[in-house]
Short mmCIF file of C-alpha atoms and ligand atoms in Angstrom, two decimals:
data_model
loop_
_atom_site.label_atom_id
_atom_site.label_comp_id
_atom_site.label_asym_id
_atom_site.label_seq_id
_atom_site.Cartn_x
_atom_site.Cartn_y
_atom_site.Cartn_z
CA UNK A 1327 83.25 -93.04 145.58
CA UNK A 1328 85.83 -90.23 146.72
CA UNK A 1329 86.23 -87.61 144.79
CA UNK A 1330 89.36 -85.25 144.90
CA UNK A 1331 87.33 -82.09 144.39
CA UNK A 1332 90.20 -79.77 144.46
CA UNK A 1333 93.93 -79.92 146.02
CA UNK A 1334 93.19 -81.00 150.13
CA UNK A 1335 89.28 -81.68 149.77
CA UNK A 1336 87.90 -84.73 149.06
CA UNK A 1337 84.72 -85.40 149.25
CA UNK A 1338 82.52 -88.74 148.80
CA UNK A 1339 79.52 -88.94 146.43
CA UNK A 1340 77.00 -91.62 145.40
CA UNK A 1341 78.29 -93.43 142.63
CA UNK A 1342 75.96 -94.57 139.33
CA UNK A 1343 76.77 -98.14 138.61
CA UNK A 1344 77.38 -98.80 134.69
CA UNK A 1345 77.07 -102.25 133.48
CA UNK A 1346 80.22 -102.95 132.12
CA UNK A 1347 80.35 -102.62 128.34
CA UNK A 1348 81.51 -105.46 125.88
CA UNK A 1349 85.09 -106.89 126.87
CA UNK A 1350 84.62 -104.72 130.24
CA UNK A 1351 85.09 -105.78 133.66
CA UNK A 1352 83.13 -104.49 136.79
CA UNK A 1353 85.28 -105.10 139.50
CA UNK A 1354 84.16 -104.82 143.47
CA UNK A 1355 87.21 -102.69 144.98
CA UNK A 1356 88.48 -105.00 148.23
CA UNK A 1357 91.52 -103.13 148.60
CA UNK A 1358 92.82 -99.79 147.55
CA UNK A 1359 96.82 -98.35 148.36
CA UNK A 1360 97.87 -94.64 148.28
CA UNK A 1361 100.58 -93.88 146.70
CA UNK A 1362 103.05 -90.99 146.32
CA UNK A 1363 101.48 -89.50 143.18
CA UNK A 1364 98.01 -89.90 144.83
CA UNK A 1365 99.80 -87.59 147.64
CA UNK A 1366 101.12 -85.40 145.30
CA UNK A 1367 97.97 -84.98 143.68
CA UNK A 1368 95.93 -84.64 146.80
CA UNK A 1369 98.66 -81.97 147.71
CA UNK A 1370 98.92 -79.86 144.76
CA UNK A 1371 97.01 -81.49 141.53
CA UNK A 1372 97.98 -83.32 138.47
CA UNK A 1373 98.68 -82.38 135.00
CA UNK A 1374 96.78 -85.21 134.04
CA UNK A 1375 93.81 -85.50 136.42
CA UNK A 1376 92.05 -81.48 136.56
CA UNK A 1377 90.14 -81.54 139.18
CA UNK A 1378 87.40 -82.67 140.06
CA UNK A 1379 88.72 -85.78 139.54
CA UNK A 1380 88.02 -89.76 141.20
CA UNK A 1381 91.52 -90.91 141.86
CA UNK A 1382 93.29 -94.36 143.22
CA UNK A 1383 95.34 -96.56 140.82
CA UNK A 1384 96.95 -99.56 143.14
CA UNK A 1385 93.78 -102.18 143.57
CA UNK A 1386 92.34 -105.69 143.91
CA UNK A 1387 88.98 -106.85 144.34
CA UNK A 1388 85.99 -109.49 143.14
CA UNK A 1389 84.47 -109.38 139.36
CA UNK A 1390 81.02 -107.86 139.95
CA UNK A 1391 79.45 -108.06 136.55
CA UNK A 1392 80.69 -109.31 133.49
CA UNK A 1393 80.84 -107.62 130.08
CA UNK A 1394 80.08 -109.54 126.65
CA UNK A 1395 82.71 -111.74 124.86
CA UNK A 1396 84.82 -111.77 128.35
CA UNK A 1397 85.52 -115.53 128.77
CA UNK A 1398 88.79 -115.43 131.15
CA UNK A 1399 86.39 -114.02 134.26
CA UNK A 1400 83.13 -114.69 135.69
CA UNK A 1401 81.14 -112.78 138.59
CA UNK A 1402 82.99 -113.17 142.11
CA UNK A 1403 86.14 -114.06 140.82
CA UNK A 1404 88.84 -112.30 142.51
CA UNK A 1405 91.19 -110.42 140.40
CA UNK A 1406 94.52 -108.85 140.17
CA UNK A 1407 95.37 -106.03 137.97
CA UNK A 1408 97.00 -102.82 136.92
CA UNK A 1409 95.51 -100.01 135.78
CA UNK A 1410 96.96 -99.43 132.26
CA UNK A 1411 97.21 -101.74 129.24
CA UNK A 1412 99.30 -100.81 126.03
CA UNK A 1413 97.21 -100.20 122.75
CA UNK A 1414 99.62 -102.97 120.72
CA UNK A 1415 99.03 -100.79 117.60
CA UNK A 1416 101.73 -97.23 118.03
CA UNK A 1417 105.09 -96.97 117.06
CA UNK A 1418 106.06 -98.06 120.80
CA UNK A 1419 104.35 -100.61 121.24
CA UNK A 1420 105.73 -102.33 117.89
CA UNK A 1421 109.11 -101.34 119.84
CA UNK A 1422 107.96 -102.98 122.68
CA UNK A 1423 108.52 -100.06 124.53
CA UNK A 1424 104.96 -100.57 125.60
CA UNK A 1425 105.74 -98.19 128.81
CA UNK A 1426 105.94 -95.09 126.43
CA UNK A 1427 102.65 -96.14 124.68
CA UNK A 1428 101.03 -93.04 123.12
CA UNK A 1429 97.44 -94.12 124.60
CA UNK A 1430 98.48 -95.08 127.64
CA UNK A 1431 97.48 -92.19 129.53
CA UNK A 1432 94.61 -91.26 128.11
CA UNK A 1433 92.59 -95.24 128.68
CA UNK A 1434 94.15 -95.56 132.08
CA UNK A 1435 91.69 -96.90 135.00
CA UNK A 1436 91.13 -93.91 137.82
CA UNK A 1437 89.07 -93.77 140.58
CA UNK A 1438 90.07 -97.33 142.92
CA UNK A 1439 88.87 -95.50 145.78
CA UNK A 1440 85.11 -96.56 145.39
CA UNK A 1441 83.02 -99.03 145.97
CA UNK A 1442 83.50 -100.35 142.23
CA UNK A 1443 85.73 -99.50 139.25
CA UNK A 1444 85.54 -100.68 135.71
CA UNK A 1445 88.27 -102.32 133.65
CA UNK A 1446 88.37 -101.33 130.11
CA UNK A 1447 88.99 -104.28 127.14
CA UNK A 1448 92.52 -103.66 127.11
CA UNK A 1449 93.06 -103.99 130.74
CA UNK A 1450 90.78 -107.28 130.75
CA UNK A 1451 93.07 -108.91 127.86
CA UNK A 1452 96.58 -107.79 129.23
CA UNK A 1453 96.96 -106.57 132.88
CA UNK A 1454 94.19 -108.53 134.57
CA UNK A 1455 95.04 -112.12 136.88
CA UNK A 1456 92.67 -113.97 138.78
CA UNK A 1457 93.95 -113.63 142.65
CA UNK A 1458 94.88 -116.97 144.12
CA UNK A 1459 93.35 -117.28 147.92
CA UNK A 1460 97.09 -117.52 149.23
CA UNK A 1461 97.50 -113.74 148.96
CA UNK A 1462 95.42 -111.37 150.27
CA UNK A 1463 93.83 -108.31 148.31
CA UNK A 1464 96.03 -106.18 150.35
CA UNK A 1465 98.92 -107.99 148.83
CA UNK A 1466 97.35 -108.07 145.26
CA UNK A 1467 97.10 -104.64 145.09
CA UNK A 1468 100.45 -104.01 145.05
CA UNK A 1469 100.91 -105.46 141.28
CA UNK A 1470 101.17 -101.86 140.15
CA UNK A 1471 103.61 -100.54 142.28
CA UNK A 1472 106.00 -103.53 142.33
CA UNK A 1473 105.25 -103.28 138.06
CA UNK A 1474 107.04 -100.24 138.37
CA UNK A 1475 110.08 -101.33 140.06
CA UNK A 1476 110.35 -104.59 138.07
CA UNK A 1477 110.74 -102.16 134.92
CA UNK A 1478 112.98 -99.82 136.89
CA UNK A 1479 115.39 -102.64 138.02
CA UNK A 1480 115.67 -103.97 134.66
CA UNK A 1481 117.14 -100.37 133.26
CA UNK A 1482 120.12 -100.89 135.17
CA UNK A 1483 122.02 -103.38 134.36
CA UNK A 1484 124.89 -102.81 135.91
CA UNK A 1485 124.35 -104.31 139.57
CA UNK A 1486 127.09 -105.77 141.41
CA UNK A 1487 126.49 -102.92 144.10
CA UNK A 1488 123.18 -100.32 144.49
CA UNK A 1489 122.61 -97.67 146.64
CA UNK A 1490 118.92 -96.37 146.96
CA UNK A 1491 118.64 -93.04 147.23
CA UNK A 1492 114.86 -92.95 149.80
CA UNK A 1493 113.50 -95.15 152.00
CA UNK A 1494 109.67 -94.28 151.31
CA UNK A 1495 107.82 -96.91 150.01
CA UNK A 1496 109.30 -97.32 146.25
CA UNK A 1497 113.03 -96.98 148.07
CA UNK A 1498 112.34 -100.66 150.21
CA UNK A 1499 110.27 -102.12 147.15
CA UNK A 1500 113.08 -101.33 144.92
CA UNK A 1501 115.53 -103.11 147.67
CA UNK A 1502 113.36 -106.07 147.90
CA UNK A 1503 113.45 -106.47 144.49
CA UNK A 1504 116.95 -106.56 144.62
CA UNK A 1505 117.26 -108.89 147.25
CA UNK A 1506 114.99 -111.26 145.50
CA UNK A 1507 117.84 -110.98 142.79
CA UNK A 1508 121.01 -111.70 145.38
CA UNK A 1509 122.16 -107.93 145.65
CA UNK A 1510 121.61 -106.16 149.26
CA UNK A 1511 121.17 -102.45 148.32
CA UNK A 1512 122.51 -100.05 150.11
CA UNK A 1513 119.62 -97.66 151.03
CA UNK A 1514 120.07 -94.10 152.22
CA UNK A 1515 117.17 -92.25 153.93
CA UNK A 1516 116.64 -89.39 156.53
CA UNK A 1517 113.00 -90.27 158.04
CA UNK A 1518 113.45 -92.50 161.63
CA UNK A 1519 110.18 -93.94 161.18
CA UNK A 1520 110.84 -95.15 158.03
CA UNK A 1521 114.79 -96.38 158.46
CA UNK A 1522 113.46 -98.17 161.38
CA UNK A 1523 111.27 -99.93 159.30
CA UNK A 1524 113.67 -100.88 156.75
CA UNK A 1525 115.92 -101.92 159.77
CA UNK A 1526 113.28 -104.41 160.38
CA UNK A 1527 113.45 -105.87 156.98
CA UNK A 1528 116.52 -106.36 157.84
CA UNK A 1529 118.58 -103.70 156.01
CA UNK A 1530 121.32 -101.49 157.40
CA UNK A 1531 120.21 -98.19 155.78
CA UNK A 1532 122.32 -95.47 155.62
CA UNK A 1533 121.65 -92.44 157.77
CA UNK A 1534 121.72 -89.38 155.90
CA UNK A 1535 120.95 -87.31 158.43
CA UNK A 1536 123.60 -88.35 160.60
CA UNK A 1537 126.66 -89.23 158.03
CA UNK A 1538 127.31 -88.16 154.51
CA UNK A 1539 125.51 -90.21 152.68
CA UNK A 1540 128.16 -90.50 149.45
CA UNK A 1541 130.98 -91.48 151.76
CA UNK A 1542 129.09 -93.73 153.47
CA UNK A 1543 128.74 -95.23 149.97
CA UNK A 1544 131.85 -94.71 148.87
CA UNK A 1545 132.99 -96.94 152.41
CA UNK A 1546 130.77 -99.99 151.00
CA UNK A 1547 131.83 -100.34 147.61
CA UNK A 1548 136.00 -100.22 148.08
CA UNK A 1549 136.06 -96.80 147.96
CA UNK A 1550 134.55 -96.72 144.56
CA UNK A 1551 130.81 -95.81 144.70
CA UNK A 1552 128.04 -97.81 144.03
CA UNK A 1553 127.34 -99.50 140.26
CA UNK A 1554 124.37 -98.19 140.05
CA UNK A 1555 122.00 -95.66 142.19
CA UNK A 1556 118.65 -95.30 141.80
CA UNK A 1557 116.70 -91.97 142.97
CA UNK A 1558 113.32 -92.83 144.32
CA UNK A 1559 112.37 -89.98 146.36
CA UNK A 1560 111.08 -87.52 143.32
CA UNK A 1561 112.30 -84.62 144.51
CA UNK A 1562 114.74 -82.56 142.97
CA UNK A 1563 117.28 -82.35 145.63
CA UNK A 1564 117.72 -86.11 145.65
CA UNK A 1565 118.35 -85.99 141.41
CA UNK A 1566 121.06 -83.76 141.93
CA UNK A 1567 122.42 -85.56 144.52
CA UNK A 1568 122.35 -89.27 143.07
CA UNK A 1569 125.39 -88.76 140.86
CA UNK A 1570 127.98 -88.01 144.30
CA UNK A 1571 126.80 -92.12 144.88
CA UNK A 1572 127.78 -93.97 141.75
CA UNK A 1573 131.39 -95.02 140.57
CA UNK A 1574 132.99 -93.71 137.41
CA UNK A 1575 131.46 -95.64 134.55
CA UNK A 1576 128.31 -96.34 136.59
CA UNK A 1577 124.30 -95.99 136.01
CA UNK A 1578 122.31 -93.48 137.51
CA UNK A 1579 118.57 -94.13 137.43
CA UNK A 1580 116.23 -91.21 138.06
CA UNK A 1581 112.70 -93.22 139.22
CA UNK A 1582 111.05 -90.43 140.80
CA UNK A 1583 109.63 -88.08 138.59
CA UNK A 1584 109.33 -84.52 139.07
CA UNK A 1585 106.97 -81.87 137.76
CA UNK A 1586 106.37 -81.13 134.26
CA UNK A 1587 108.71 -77.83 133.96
CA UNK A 1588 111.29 -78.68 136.74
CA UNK A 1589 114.91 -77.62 136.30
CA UNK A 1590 117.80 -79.92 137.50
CA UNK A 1591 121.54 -79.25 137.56
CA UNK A 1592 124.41 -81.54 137.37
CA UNK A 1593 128.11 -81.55 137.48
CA UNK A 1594 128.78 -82.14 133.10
CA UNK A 1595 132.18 -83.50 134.00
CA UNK A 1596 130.93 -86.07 136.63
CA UNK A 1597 128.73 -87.20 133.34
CA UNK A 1598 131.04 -86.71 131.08
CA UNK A 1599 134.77 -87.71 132.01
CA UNK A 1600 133.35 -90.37 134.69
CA UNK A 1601 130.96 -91.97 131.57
CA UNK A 1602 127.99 -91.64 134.00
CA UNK A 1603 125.00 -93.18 132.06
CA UNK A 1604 121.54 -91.92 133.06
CA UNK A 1605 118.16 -93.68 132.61
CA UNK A 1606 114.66 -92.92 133.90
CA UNK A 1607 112.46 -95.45 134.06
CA UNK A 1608 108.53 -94.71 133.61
CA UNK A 1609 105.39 -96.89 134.35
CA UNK A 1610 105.73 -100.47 133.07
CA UNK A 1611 105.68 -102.83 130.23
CA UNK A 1612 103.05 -106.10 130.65
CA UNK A 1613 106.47 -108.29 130.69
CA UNK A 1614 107.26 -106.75 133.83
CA UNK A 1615 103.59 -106.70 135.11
CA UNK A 1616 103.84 -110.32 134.84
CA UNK A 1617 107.47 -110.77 136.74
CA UNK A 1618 105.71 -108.59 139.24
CA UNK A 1619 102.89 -110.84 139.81
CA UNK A 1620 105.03 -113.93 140.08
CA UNK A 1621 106.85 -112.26 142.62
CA UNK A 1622 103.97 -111.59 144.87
CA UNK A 1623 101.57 -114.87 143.85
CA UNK A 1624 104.63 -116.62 144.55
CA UNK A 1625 105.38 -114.68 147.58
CA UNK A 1626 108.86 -114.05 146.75
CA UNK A 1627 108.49 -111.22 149.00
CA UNK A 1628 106.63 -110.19 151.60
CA UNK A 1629 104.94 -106.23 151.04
CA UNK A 1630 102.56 -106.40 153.33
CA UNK A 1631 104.28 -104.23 155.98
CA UNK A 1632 104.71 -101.25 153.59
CA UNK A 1633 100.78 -100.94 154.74
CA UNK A 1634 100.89 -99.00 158.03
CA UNK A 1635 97.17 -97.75 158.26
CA UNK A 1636 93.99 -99.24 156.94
CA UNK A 1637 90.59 -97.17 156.56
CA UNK A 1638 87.48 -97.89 155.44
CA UNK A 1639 86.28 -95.74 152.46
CA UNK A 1640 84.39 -92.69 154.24
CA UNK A 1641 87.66 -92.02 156.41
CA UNK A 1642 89.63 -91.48 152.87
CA UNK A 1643 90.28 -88.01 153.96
CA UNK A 1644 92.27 -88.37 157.46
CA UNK A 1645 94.31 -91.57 155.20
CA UNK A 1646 95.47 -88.21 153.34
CA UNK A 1647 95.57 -85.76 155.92
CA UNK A 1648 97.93 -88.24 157.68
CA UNK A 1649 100.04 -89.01 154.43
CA UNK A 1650 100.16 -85.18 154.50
CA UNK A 1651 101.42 -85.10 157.74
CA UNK A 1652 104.22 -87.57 157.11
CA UNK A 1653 102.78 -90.23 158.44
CA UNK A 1654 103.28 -93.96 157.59
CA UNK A 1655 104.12 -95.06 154.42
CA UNK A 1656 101.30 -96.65 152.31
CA UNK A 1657 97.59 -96.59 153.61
CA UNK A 1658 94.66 -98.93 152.21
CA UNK A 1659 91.42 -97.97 151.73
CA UNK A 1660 88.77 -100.81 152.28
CA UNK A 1661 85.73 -100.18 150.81
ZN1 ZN B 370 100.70 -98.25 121.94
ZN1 ZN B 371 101.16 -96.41 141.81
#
């Protein structure tokens, strides 16, 4: 199993085996995907995982052992999952606001980036699918990520036009999402590698480097801006930015999230007199865990090409040293 033992150091270490307590799943990890909070944490910690800490969140893989009263799974079955589940008993959950859950959090599954991981009762009853053999565990493990944009696309509901503000991996799920849905987004990024790639999915991104990126907008949508704009970058250049994209009356969605304590500045009367709403969508409810899974069991869309490298589990540390770099966009770890 790797463990993050401090910012930039990871390190591997033998792993005890538990046998997976009543209503518990052992699950066999087949395929494991970075993501951009796994960077961030491998770059500079997280408020929620001190290190040392076993990290990984995006995964598939084959039911190892079984834990009492679990009926829905037996041993080699493979499964899809995420790694939360809401506790159905807070004041959010009654909501259903399940996303905002106060136990989320604290129960959630860390540590894909091993040869096994276990799956806690709650997980097991909610957020857990059997895999069908038409996708692979590559593409199963992207029920998490594509969780997250389900929820995030269903904050905005205005939609005749969206701009993406980032064209990392949550910037082309979000537009595939979209596209699923009839709308081609308009997405703006500044990385070649990675507007090439969206080129290839056959979007016509907009170059911020080159052109500025809210008149490019502006020239799309009648000279308006876009309905609705949705910053999926997380950094805090790209929130004070996303407001220059949207028409008057329009959404702004904030997706990535910044640090606990970060400061961002916007123009009140672009809010204000231009009714700019704002929302900022977190994690996922199970309704949208379940869209997402329809979407990829269904193969609605294709993900697989957000993988560009694949490792097996003892070369974790150059996957990260390359995401460091800016390399690629999503790696998976095979153990
Ligand atoms: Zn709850
Ligand atoms: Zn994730």
């Amino acid at each position: 199993m790797a463990v993050l033992v401090e910012p930039g150091r990871i390190e591997l270490r033998e792993e005890v085996r538990a046998a997976p307590r009543a209503g518990e799943l052992l699950v066999r990890v087949r395929a494991a995907l970075t993501d951009g909070t796994d960077l961030k944490t491998y770059r500079r910690g997280h408020p929620q995982m001190p290190t040392p800490t076993r990290f990984g969140h995006e995964f598939s893989g084959d039911v190892a052992a079984v834990g009492e009263g679990v009926s829905e799974f037996a041993s080699g079955d493979p499964v899809m999952c995420v790694h939360t589940a809401p506790c159905r008993a807070c004041f959010w959950c009654a909501q259903a606001e399940e996303e905002l859950c106060e136990r989320l959090m604290s129960t959630m599954v860390l540590g894909a980036y091993a040869d096994y991981v276990t799956l806690p009762r709650a997980v097991v009853e909610q957020n857990c699918f059997h895999k069908p053999a038409g996708i692979s565990y590559r593409e199963a493990a992207f029920l998490e990520p594509l969780s997250c944009v389900v929820h995030s696309v269903e904050m905005v509901r205005q939609r005749g036009s969206v701009a993406i503000v980032g064209d990392g991996a949550f910037g082309l799920l979000h537009a595939l999402v979209l596209r699923e849905r009839g709308i081609d987004a308009i997405l703006v990024g500044r990385r070649a590698e990675r507007l090439e790639s969206a080129r290839s999915y056959g979007f016509d991104p907009v170059d911020a480097r080159a052109t500025d990126a809210a008149a490019a907008v502006r020239e799309r949508t009648g000279g308006r801006g876009a309905d609705a704009v949705i910053e999926c970058t997380g950094t805090q250049s790209a929130w004070e930015e996303t407001p220059s994209l949207v028409r008057r009356g329009g959404t702004v969605s904030l997706f990535g999230g910044l640090a606990a304590g970060s400061r961002v500045a916007f123009d009140a009367a672009r809010l204000h007199y231009d009714e700019v709403r704002v929302v900022s969508p977190f994690h996922f409810t199970p309704r949208a865990v379940r869209s997402a899974r329809n979407l990829l069991v269904e193969r609605r869309i294709d993900v697989t090409p957000l993988i560009t490298h694949a490792y097996p589990l003892h070369e974790i540390a150059d996957a990260f040293a390359r995401l460091d770099a800016g390399e690629g966009m999503k790696a998976c770890i095979e153990p």
